[in-house]
Short mmCIF file of C-alpha atoms in Angstrom, two decimals:
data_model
loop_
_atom_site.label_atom_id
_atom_site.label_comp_id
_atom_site.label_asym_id
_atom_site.label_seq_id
_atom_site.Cartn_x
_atom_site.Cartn_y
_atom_site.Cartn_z
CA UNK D 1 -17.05 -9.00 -7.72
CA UNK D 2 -13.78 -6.83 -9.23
CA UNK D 3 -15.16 -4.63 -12.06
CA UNK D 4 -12.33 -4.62 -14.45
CA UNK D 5 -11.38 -2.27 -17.51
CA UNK D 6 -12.71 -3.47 -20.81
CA UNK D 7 -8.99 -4.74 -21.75
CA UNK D 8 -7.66 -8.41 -21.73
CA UNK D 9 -6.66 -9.41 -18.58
CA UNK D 10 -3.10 -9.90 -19.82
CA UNK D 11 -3.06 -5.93 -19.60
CA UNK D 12 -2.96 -6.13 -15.49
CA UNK D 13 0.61 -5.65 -14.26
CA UNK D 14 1.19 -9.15 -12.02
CA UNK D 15 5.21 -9.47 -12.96
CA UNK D 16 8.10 -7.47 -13.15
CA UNK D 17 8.74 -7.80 -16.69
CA UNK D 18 5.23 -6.32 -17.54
CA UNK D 19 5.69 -3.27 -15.38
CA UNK D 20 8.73 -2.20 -16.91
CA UNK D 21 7.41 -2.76 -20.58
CA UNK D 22 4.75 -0.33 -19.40
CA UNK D 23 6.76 2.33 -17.43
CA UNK D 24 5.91 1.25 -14.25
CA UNK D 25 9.05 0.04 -12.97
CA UNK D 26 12.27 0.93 -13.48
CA UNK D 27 15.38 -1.44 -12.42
CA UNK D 28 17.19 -0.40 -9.40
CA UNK D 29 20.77 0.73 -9.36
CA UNK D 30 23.23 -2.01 -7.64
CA UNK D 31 24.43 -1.00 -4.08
CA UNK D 32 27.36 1.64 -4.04
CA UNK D 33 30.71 0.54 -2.46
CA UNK D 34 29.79 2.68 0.80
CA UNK D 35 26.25 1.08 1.21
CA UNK D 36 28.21 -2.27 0.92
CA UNK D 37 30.57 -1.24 3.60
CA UNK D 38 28.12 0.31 5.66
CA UNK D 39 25.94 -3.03 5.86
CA UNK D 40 29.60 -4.78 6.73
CA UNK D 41 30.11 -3.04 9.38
CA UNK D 42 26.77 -3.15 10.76
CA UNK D 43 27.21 -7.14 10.90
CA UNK D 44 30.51 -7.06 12.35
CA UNK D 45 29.15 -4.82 15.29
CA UNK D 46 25.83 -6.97 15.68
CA UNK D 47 26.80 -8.44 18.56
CA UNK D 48 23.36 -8.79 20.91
CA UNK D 49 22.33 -11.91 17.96
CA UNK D 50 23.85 -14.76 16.82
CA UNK D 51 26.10 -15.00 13.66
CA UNK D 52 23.16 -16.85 11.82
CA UNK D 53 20.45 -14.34 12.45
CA UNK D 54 23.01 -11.53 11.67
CA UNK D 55 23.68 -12.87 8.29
CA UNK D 56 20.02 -13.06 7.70
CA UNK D 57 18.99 -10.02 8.69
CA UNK D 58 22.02 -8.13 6.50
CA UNK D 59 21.22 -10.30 3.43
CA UNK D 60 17.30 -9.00 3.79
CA UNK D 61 18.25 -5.45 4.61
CA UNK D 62 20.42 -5.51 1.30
CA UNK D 63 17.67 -7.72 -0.77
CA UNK D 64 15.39 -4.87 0.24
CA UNK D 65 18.03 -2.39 -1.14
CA UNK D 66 18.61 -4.16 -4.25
CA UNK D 67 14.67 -5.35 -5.26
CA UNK D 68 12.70 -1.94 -3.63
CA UNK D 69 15.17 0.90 -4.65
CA UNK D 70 12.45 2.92 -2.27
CA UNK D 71 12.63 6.66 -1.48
CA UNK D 72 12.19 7.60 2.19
CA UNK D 73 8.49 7.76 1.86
CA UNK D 74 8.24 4.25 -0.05
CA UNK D 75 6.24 1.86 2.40
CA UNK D 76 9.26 -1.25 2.82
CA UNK D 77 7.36 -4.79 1.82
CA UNK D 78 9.49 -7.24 3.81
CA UNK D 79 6.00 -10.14 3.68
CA UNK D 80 7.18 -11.99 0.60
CA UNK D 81 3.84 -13.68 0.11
CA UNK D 82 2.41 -10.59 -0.80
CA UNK D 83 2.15 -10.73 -4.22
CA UNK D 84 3.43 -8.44 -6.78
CA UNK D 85 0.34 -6.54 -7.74
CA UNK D 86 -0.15 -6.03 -4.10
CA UNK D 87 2.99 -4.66 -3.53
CA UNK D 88 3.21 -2.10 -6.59
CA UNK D 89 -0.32 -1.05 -5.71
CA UNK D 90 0.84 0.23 -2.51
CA UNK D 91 4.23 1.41 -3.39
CA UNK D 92 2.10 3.32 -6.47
CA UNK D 93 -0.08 5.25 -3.78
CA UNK D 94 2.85 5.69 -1.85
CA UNK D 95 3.99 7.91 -3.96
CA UNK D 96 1.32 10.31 -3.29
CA UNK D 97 2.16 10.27 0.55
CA UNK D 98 1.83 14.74 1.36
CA UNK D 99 -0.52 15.64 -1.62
CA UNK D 100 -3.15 17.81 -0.65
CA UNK D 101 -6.58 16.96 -0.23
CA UNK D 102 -9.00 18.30 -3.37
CA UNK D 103 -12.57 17.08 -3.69
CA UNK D 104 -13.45 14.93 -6.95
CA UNK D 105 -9.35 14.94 -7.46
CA UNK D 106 -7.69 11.36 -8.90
CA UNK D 107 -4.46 13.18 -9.78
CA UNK D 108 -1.26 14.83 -7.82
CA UNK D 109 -3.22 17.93 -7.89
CA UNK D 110 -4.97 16.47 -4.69
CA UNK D 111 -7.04 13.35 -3.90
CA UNK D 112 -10.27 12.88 -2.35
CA UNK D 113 -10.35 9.69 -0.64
CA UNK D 114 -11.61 7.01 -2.97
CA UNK D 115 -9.74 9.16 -5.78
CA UNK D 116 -6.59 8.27 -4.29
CA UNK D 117 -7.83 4.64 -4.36
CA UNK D 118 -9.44 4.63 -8.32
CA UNK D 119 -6.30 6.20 -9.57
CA UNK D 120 -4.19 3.86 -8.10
CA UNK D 121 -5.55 1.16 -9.04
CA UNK D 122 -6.63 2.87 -12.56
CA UNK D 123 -2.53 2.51 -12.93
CA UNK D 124 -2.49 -1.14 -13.66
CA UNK D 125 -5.62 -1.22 -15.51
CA UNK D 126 -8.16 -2.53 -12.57
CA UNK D 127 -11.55 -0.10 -12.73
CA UNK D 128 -12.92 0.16 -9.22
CA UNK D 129 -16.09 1.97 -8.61
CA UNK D 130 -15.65 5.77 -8.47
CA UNK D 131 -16.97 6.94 -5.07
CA UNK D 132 -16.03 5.06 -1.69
CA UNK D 133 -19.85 3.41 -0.85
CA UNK D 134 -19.72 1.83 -4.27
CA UNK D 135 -16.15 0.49 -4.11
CA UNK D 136 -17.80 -1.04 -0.80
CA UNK D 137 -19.98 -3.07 -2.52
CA UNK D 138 -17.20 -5.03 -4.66
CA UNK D 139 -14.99 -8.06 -3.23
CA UNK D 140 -15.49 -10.61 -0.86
CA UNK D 141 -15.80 -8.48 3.18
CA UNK D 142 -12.91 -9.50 5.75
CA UNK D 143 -13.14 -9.72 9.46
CA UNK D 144 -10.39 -6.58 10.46
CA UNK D 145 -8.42 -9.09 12.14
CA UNK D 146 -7.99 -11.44 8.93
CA UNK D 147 -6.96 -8.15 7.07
CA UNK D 148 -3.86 -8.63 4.51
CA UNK D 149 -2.10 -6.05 2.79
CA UNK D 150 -4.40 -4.18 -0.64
CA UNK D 151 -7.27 -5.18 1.38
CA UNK D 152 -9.82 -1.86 1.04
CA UNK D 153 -10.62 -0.12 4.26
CA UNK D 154 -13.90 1.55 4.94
CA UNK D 155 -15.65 4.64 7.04
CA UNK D 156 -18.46 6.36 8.42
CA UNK D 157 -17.60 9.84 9.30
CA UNK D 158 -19.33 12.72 10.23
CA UNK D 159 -22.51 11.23 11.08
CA UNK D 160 -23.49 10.09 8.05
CA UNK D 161 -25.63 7.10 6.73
CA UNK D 162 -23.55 5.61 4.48
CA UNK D 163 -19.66 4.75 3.74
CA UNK D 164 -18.25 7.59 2.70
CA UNK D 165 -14.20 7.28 3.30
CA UNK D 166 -11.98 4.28 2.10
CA UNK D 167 -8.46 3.71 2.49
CA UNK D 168 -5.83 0.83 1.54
CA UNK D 169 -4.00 -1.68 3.65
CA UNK D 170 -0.58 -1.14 3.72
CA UNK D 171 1.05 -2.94 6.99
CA UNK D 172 -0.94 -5.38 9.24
CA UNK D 173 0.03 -6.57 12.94
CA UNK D 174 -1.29 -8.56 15.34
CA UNK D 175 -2.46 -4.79 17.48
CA UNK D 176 -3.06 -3.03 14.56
CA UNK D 177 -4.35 -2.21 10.69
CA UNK D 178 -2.28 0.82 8.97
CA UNK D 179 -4.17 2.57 5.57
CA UNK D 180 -2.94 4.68 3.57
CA UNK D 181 -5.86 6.95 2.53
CA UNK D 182 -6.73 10.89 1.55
CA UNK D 183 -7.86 12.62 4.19
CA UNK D 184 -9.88 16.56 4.11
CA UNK D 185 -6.87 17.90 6.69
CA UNK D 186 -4.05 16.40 6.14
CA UNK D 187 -3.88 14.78 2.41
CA UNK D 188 -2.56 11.79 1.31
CA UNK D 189 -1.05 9.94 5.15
CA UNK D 190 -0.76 6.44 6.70
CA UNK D 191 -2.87 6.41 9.39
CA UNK D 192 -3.90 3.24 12.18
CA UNK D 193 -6.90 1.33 13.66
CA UNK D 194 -5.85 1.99 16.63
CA UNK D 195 -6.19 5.69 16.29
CA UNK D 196 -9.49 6.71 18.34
CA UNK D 197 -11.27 8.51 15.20
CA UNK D 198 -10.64 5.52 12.65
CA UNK D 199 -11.21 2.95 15.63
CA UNK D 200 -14.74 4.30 16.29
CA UNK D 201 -15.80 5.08 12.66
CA UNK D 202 -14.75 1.50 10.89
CA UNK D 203 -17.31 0.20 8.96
CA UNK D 204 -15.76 -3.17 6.96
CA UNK D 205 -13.24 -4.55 4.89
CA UNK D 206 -13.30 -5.58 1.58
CA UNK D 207 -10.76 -7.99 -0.02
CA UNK D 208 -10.74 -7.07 -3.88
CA UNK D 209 -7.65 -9.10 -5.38
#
């Protein structure tokens, strides 16, 4: 079950409109004459497809431009069944992507890992348990290999009895799950399944939205 702030549930950001009432979202700036030429050019040299799949892979590379406006750390959401929320939950913990790792932190000061997780979520008014082995027990759990993006990732590490790291889903494929998550050495990264350490620690997966 999805513990929610005591707010009405109007108050969750699930459209565009609503995010950039509350500050969330700002409109993104149309593409310059050079980025327009630039993606011209690129079709007329595409030359290894067909003129069909060229078009359609220029008019999504410049939809992308035009609807993500993402820095170079921004995750790009191409899967346009992913809804909404989804997407500006991930593209909201992108953000943090390099922050430092601080213990108890939920702010750019440094996240622990299920601080990076609360505060993110915290952002569009959905309260989540506070530490990583409660947040566990919330949602419906996923086999790995049915995971879908804002799906909840979760760990055992060192040696312990309980969960005690969580992560989000931010890209699946059919070899691998990647999470973006706060870890004690590094800080905020995006880091894989397939990696030995995160392969041999999973625990479950919790779908929460």
């Amino acid at each position: 079950m999805l513990f929610f702030a005591c707010k009405p549930a109007a108050t969750i950001v699930t459209s565009k409109e609503v995010a950039v009432k509350k500050g969330l979202y700002s409109e993104p700036k149309p593409l310059t004459v050079t980025e327009t030429k630039s993606l011209e050019k690129k079709k007329k040299n595409t030359n290894t497809v067909s003129t069909s799949k060229s078009v359609t892979a220029e008019t999504k590379s410049a939809k992308r431009a035009i609807v993500d406006n993402q820095n170079e750390s921004d995750i790009i959401i191409d899967d346009e069944n992913t809804s909404y929320l989804i997407r500006q939950l991930i593209n909201s913990a992108s953000e943090n992507l390099g922050v430092g790792y601080r213990g108890g932190g939920t702010t750019k000061d440094g996240f622990d890992c299920s601080g990076l997780i609360y505060s993110t979520f915290k952002k569009f008014d959905i309260t989540l348990p506070r530490s990583s082995h409660e947040m566990a027990t919330i949602g419906t759990k996923i086999d790995l290999k049915s995971a879908q993006k804002g799906d909840l990732i979760f760990f055992i590490n060192r040696g312990q009895r309980r969960i005690n790291h969580v992560g989000m889903v931010v890209e699946v494929t059919d070899e691998e799950v990647k999470f973006i998550h706060s870890s004690t050495q590094s800080g905020v990264i995006i880091s894989s399944t397939k990696e030995p350490y995160y392969n041999r620690t999973f625990v479950q997966l919790n779908r929460v939205l």
